[in-house]
Short mmCIF file of C-alpha atoms in Angstrom, two decimals:
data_model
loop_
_atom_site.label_atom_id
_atom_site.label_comp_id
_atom_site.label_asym_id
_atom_site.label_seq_id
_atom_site.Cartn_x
_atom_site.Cartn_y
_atom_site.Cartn_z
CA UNK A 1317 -108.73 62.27 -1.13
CA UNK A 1318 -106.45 64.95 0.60
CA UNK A 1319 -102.60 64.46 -1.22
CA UNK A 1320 -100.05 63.62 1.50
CA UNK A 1321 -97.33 66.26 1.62
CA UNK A 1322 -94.27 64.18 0.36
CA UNK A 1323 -91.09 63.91 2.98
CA UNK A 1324 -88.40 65.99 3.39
CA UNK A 1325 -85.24 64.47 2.18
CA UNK A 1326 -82.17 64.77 4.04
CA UNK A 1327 -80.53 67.19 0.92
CA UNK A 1328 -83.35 69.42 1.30
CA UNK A 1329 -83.28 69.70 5.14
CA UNK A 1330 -79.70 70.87 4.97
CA UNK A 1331 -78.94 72.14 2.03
CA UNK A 1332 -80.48 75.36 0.68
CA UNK A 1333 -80.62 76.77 -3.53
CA UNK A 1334 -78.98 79.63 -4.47
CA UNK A 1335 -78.03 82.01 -2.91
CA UNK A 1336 -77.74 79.67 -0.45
CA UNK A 1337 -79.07 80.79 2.64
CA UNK A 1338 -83.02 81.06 4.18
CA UNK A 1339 -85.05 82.73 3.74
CA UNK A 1340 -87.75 84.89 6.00
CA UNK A 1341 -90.67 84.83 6.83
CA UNK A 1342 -90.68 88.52 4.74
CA UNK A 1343 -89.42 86.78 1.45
CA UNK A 1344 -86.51 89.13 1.67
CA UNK A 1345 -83.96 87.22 -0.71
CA UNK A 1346 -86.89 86.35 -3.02
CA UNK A 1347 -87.85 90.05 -3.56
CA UNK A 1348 -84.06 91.23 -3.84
CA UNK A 1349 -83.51 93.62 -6.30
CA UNK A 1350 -80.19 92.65 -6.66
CA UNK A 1351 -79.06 91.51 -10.08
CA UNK A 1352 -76.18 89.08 -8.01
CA UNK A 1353 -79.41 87.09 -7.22
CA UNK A 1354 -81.45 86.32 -10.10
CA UNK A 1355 -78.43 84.92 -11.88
CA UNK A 1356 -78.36 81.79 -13.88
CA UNK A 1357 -76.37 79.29 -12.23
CA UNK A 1358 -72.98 77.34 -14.25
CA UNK A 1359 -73.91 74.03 -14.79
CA UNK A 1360 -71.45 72.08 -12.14
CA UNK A 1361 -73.62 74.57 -9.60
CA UNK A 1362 -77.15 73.36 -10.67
CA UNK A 1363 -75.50 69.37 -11.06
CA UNK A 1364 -74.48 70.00 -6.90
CA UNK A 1365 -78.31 71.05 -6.01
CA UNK A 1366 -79.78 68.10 -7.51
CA UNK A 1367 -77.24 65.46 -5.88
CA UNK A 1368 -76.23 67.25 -2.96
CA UNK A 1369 -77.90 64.66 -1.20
CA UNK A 1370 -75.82 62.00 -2.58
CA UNK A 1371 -71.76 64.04 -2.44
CA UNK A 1372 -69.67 63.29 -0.36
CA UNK A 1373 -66.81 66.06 0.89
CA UNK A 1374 -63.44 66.08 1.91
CA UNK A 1375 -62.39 68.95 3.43
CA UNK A 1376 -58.84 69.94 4.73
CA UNK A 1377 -59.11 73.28 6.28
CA UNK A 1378 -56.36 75.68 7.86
CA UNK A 1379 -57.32 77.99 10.56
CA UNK A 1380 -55.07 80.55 12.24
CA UNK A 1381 -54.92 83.71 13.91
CA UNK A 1382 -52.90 86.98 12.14
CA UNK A 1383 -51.90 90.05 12.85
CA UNK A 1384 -52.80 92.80 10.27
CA UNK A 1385 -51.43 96.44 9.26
CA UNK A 1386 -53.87 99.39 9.79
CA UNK A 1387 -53.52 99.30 5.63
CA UNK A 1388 -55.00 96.11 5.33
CA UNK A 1389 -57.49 96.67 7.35
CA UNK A 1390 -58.37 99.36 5.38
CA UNK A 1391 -58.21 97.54 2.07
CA UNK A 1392 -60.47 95.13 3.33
CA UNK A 1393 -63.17 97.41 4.82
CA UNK A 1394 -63.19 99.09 1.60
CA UNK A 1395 -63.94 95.92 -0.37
CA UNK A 1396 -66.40 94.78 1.99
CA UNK A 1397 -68.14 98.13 1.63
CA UNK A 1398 -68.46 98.09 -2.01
CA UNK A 1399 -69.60 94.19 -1.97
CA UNK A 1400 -72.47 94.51 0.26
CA UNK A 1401 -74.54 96.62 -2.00
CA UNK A 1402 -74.65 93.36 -4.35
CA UNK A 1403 -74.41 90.85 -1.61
CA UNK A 1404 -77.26 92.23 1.25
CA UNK A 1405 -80.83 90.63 0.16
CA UNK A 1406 -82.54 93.42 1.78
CA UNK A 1407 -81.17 95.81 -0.80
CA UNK A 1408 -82.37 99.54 0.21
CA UNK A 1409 -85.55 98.17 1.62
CA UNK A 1410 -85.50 98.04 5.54
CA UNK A 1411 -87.90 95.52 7.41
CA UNK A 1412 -89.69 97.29 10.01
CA UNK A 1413 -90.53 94.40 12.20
CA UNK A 1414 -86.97 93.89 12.92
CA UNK A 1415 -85.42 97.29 13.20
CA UNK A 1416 -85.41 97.63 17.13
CA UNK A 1417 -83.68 93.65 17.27
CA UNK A 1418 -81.32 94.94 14.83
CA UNK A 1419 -80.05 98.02 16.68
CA UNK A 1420 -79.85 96.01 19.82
CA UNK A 1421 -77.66 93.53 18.36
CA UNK A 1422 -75.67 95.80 16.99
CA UNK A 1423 -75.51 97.89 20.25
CA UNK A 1424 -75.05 95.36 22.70
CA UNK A 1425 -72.06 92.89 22.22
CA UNK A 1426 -73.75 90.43 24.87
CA UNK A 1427 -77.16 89.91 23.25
CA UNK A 1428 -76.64 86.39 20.60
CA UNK A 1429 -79.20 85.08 18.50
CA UNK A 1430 -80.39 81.51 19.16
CA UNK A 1431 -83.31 80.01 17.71
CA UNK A 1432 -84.79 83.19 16.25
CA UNK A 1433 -84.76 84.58 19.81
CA UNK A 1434 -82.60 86.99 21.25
CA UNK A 1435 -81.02 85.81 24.79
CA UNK A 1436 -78.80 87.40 27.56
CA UNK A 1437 -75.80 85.66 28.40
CA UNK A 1438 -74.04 86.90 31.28
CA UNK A 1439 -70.97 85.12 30.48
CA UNK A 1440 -67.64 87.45 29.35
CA UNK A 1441 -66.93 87.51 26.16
CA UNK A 1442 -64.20 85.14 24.80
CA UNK A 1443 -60.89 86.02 24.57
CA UNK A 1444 -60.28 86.24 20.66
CA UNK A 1445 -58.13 86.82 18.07
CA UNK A 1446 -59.34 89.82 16.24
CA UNK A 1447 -58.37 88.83 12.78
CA UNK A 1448 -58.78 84.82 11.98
CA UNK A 1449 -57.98 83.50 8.34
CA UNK A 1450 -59.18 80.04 6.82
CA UNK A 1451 -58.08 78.39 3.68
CA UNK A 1452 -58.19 74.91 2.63
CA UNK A 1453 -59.61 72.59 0.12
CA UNK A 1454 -63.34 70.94 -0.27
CA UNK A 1455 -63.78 68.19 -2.51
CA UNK A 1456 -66.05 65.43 -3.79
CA UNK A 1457 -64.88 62.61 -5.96
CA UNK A 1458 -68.30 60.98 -6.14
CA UNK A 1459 -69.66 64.41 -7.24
CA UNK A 1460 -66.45 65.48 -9.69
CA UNK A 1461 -66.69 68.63 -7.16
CA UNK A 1462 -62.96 70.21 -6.31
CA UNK A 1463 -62.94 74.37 -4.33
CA UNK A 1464 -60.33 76.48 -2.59
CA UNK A 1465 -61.92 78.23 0.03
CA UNK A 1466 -60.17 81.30 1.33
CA UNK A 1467 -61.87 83.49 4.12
CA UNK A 1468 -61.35 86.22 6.81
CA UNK A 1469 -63.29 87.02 9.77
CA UNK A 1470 -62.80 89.97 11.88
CA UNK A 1471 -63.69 90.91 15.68
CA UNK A 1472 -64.07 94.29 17.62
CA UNK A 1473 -62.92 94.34 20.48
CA UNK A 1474 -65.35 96.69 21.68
CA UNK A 1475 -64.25 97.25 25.38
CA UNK A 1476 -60.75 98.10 24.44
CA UNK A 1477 -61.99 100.41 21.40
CA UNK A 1478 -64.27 102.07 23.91
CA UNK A 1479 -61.81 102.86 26.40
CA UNK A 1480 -59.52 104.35 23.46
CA UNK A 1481 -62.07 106.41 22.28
CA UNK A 1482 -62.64 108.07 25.82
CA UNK A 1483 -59.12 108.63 26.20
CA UNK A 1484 -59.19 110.16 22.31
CA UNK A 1485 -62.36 112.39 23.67
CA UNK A 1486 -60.52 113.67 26.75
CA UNK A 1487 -57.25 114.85 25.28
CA UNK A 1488 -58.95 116.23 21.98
CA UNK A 1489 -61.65 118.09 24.29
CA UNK A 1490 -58.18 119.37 26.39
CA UNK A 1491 -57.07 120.60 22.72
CA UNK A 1492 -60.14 122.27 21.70
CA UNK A 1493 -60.41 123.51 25.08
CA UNK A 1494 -57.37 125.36 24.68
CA UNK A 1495 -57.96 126.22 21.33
CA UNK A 1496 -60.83 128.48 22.38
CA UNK A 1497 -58.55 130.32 25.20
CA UNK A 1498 -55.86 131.25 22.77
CA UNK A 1499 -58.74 132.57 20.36
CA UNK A 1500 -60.21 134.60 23.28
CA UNK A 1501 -56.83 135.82 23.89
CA UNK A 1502 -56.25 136.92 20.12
CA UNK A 1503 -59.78 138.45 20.69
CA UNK A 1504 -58.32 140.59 22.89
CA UNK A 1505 -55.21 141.56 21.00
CA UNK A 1506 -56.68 143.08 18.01
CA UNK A 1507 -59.59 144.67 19.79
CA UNK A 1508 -57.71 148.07 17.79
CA UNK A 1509 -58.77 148.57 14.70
CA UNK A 1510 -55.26 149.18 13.48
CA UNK A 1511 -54.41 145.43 14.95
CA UNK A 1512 -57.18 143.43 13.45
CA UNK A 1513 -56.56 145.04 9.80
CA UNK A 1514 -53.39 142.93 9.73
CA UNK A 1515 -54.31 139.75 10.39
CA UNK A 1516 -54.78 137.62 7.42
CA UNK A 1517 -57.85 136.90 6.41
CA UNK A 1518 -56.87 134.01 4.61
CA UNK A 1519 -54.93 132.55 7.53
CA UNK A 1520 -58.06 132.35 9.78
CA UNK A 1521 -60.07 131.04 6.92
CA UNK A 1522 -57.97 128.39 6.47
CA UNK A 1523 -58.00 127.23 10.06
CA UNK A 1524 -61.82 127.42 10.22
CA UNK A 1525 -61.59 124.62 7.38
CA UNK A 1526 -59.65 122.92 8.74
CA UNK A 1527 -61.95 122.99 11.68
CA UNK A 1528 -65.10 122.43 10.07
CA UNK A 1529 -63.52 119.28 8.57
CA UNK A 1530 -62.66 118.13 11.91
CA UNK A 1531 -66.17 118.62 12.81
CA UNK A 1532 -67.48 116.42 10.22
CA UNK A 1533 -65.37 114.00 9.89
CA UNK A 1534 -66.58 113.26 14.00
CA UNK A 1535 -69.76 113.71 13.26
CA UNK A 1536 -69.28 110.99 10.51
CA UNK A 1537 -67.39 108.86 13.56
CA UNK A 1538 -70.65 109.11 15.47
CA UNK A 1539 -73.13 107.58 12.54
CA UNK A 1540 -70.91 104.58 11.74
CA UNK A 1541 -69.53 103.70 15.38
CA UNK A 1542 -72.85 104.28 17.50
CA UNK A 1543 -71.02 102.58 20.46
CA UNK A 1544 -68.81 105.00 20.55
CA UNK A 1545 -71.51 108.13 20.23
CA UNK A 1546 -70.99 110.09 22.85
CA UNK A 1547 -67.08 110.27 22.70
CA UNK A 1548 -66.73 111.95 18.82
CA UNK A 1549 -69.94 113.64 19.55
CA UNK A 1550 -68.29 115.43 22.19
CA UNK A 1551 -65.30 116.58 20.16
CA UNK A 1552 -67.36 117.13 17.47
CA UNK A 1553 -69.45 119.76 20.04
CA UNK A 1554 -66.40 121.73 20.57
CA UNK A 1555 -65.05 122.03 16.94
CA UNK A 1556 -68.39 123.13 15.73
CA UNK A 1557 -68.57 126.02 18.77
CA UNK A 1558 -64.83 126.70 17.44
CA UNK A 1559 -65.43 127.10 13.62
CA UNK A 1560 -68.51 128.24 13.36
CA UNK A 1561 -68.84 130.57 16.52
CA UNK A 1562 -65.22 131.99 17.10
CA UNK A 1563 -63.42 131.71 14.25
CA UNK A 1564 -66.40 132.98 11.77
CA UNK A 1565 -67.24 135.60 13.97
CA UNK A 1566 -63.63 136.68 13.87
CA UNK A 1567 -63.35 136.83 10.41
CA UNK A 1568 -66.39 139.22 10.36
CA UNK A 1569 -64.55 141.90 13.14
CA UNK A 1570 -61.35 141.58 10.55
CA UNK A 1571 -63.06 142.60 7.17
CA UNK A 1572 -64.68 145.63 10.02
CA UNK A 1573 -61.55 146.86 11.19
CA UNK A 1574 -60.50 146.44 7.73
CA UNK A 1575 -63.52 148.96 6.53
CA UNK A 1576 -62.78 151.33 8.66
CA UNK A 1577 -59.26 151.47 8.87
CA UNK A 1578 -59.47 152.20 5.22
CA UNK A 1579 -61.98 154.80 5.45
CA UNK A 1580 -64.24 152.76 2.66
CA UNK A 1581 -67.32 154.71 4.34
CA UNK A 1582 -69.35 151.26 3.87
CA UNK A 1583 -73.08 151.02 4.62
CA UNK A 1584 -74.43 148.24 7.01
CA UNK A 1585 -76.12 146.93 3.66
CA UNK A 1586 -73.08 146.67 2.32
CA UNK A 1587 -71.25 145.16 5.17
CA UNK A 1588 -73.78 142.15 5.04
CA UNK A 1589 -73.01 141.91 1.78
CA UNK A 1590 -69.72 140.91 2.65
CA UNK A 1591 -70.32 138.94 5.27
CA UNK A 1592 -72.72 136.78 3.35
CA UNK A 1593 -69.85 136.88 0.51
CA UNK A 1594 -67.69 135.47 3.19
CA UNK A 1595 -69.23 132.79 4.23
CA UNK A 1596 -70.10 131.52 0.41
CA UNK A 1597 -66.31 131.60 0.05
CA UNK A 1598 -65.90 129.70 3.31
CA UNK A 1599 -68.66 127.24 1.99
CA UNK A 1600 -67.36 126.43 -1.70
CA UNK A 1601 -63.75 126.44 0.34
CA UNK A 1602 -65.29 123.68 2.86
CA UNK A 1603 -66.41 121.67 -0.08
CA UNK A 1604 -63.77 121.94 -2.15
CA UNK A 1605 -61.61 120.66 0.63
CA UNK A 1606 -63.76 117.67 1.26
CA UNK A 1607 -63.59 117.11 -2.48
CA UNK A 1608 -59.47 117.11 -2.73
CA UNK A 1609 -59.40 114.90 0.38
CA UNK A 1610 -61.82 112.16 -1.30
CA UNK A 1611 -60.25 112.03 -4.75
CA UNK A 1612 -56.99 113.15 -3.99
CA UNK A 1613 -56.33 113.18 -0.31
CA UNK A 1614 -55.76 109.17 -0.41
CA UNK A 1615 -53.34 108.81 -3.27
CA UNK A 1616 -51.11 112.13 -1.91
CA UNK A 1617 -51.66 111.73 2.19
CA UNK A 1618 -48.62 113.60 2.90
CA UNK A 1619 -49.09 116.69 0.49
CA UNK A 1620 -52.79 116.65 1.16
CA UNK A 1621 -51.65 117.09 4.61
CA UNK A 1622 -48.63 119.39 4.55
CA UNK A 1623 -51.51 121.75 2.52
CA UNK A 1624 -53.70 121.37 4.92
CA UNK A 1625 -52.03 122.81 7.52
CA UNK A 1626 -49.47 125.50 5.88
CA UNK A 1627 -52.07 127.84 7.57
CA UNK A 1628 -49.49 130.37 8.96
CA UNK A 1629 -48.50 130.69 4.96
CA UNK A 1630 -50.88 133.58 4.61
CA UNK A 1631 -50.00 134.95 7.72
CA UNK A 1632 -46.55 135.33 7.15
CA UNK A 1633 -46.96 136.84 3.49
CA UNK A 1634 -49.44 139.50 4.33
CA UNK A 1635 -46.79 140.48 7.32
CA UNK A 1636 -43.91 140.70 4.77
CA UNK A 1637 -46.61 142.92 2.59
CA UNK A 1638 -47.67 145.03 5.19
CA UNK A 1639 -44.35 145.56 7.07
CA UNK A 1640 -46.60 144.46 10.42
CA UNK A 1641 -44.61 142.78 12.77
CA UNK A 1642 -47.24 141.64 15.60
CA UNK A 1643 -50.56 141.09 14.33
CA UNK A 1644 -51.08 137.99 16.21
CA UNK A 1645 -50.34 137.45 20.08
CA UNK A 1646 -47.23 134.56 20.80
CA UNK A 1647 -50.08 132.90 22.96
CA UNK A 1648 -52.07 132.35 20.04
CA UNK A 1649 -48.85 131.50 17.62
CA UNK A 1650 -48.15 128.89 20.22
CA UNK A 1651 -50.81 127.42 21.30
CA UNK A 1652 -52.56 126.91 17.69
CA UNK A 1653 -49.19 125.37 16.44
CA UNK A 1654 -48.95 123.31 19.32
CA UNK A 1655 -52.83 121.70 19.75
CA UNK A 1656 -52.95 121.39 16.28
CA UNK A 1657 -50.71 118.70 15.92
CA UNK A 1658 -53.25 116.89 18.23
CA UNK A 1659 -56.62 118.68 16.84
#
């Protein structure tokens, strides 16, 4: 005869193996490559999964509301970012099926999952604490079972951080915006020659670094906080038109008026050259940057800083070399020192 499927006791209806969760209908946590996973468990572990039916818990919880630094929030985010490699069972591998439900959760604060089903409520979103902590203790005498649990949860609110961001967008774009007019205006004022020669090439360099590293680090913005797209795209828009349109551009009219102010009778082949010399410096300088700023940059903020923008340094050594008092128009002195505080 056909074998009757045997019931479902109530410890396997609500409790679930290791690691403890369900799985889908993909076999997503079975197929984890993660080593975290396939773990043998201690033995108090495996003695829970057989009786969990039978424990019974105690559990004396504390749950409050805090109020964190911008440094702990950056510890944590850290942490959490180096965990989820070992902790996510869908390792590297993405499930199709579910890629479009993913990036509408993500996108859409008002979409909640119930039942395997995603539903619109129209009701506003609750008025939170953004960072709750629990601790407490669960035990079972029947089961010889004693934990401290200690957690964190966080919330974004994402209609606040939205309407920061814009406000971010607007006054950066106002920077960069001015930026570009005090460029123009330098443009202008070494359209001699004579003028341009004595502008440090180093100086400009450094600023178009500085730039470019702007520019990414919005771009970077853009890929992690998609809510919030179209505000660092913007500034990242204007950065890139500064860097790599003005500013490089610039550099190639000094080395020029450089040429020909010292008579160097260079070919176009072998002006190229040093254009395309230029911009490998600017390059290896761009990733070198990035590279001081991830290994060092954290540990020495305020040096890493001060370096970063000691850009008139140059400027003011090649003037004291040259005996050039006005290479560079006050417009463009004071408007660069005074947006880049900002941008």
């Amino acid at each position: 005869g056909l074998s009757a499927t045997p019931p479902v006791t109530i410890a396997e209806k609500h409790t679930f193996p290791f690691p403890y969760t369900r799985d889908d209908r993909f076999n997503s946590v079975e197929n984890a490559a993660s080593s975290v996973l396939h773990q043998k468990l201690p033995p108090r572990d495996q003695f829970l999964e057989e009786n969990a039916g039978n424990c019974e818990f105690t559990m004396d919880l504390d749950i409050q509301t805090t109020m964190w630094t911008y440094g702990e929030w950056r510890k944590t985010m850290d942490h959490r970012f180096r965990m989820e490699e070992a902790f996510n069972p869908h390792g590297k591998k993405e499930i199709k099926a579910n890629t479009e439900l993913l990036k509408r959760l993500k996108k859409d604060p008002h979409f909640i999952l119930v039942n395997k089903q995603v539903q619109i409520t129209e009701e506003d979103i609750p008025q939170e604490s953004l960072v709750v902590t629990l601790s407490g203790n669960i035990e079972s005498t029947n089961c010889d079972f004693a934990v401290f649990v200690n957690g964190t949860a966080m919330r974004t609110n994402w209609e606040k951080t939205t309407a920061k961001a814009i406000n971010y967008s607007f006054y950066m774009m106002i920077a960069c915006l001015t930026q570009i007019v005090v460029l123009l205006r330098q443009l202008l004022h070494t359209q001699a020659h004579s003028v341009a020669s004595n502008v440090s090439l180093l100086c400009i360099g450094w600023q178009t670094v500085l730039d470019a590293m702007l520019c990414i680090s919005h771009i970077f913005l853009c890929l992690v906080l998609q809510p919030l797209f179209t505000a660092f795209a913007s500034v990242a828009f204007f950065k890139l038109l500064i860097f790599c349109i003005i500013e490089m551009k610039y550099m190639a009219i000094i080395i020029q008026a450089r040429n020909s102010v010292n008579n160097t009778g260079a070919t176009q082949e072998q002006l190229r050259q040093q254009i395309t010399l230029l911009h490998l410096k600017f390059y290896a300088s761009l990733m070198l940057a990035i590279m001081l700023f991830w290994y060092v940059g954290q540990s020495y903020k305020t040096l890493y800083v001060m370096a970063l923008y000691s850009f008139w340094v140059p400027q003011i050594c090649w003037n004291i070399y040259s005996e050039y008092k006005k290479p560079m128009h006050h417009y463009y002195i004071y408007g660069m020192s005074l947006t880049r505080a900002i941008a």
